[in-house]
Amino acid sequence: MPQEFMSTLNTGIKNVRNVLRYTIGPGSISELPNILSSRCKSKDSPVIFFIDEFFRSRPNIISRLSMKECDRAIYVPTINEPSTCQVDKIVQQLHKDGLNKPAAIVGMGGGITMDVAKAVANLLTNGGHAEDYQGWDLVNHPAIYKVAIPTLSGTGAEATRTCVMTNKRIGLKLGMNSDFTVYDEIIMDPELTATVPRNQYFYTGMDAFIHCVEALAGSYRNAIGDAYSRETINLCRQVFLDDDMMSPLNRERLMVASYLGGCAIATSYVGLIHPFSAGLSVVLGLHHCIANCIVMRAMQPYYPDAFAEFWSMVKKQGVQIPEGVARNLSDSQYEQLFDSTIIHKKPLINALGDGYRDILTKANVKKIFEIM
Ligand SMILES: [Fe+2]
């Protein structure tokens, strides 16, 4: 297990931006109109709402957003993960409709919706195309003021400095890693996660657990990041080893874990699980959080304690993790899986050191995928 306190002398990251403000508690979504009115100069200042399409048929929730006539609601489909193309199309349309300078942007949903909102907020003030900013610190100007309302807990998208998109043209899954990508405000209302299906609640919640397992086992450490990680793991244990992981108290705990887990990876890097998971997403189209859980099937040699704990939580909650998804694939698919895993240099160095390519040979990477 990682040591209890690691000095900041050992970190590679020194300057960290956090979300400016947050509101938490059941019913806190009702704070949104106040937050937005302070950003709008007049009743004609538009706000763009990115909303998970799940809420299209939930007028009781939508009405609580108190949208004005000049505002725009964009319902974000969640069948596929965000793509650079999708983000470019939305930005083009907003320009066409004269909505390229909104007073604020709201992202209400899970990681997909919150990430699309972040990417659009960056592009509206920076110009160009989404793929121009995939990488580290390529965004030059502050984004549109943005507020997150997470309705799924775990990805930490409400707290991180990235917004992950698949670039289908070059087969790459990478975010706009930038201080400007961080949300300005978050509203964490645990009532919004009450209707999440059990399996999805588990897969997404586990993203927070996995972020912090990877961060604490890595070499790019930060004393504050470690503290966030330890508390995130502590909260995940309380939630996922409990009889009712979706009780009101546990939904609030998981919302906090998601936020703290996002803060944790803003001060460090993920490790081995996320690059393999990205491979599954890019090549086989699996969603991020379920892909992480599938990767955990092969992680016993690399994260033995977390492996045991993860599978005890799966058993306790009786959730299903798919098996065999990366077996008996074609040579070209294994080739693509290798390429889209190995490209994540920083997380892999964080996990395995500079010699990561000596460990992750093509043959070894294939073997790891076959275990899944
Ligand atoms: Fe993640």
PDB file of C-alpha atoms in Angstrom, residues 22 24 38 60 89-90 110 115 144 163 183 189 192 222 265 303 328 363 366:
ATOM      1  CA  TYR A  22     -19.536  24.704  -5.205  1.00  0.00           C
ATOM      2  CA  ILE A  24     -23.888  20.789  -2.194  1.00  0.00           C
ATOM      3  CA  SER A  38     -25.394  37.166 -11.486  1.00  0.00           C
ATOM      4  CA  ASN A  60     -40.203  18.421 -13.519  1.00  0.00           C
ATOM      5  CA  LYS A  89     -20.779  20.716 -35.213  1.00  0.00           C
ATOM      6  CA  ILE A  90     -22.353  22.206 -32.064  1.00  0.00           C
ATOM      7  CA  GLY A 110     -22.799  12.648 -16.512  1.00  0.00           C
ATOM      8  CA  ASP A 115     -17.286  17.213 -21.073  1.00  0.00           C
ATOM      9  CA  ILE A 144     -17.151  30.956 -21.294  1.00  0.00           C
ATOM     10  CA  CYS A 163     -12.789  17.044 -21.370  1.00  0.00           C
ATOM     11  CA  TYR A 183     -15.677  24.478 -14.273  1.00  0.00           C
ATOM     12  CA  ASP A 189     -27.546  17.790  -5.714  1.00  0.00           C
ATOM     13  CA  LEU A 192     -30.462  13.981  -9.135  1.00  0.00           C
ATOM     14  CA  ASN A 222       1.402  15.427  -4.813  1.00  0.00           C
ATOM     15  CA  ILE A 265      -6.316  13.564 -10.700  1.00  0.00           C
ATOM     16  CA  TYR A 303      -2.758  -3.342  -8.451  1.00  0.00           C
ATOM     17  CA  ASN A 328     -10.485 -13.661 -30.342  1.00  0.00           C
ATOM     18  CA  ALA A 363       2.669  -9.485 -27.094  1.00  0.00           C
ATOM     19  CA  LYS A 366      -2.404  -8.547 -26.299  1.00  0.00           C
TER      20      LYS A 366
END
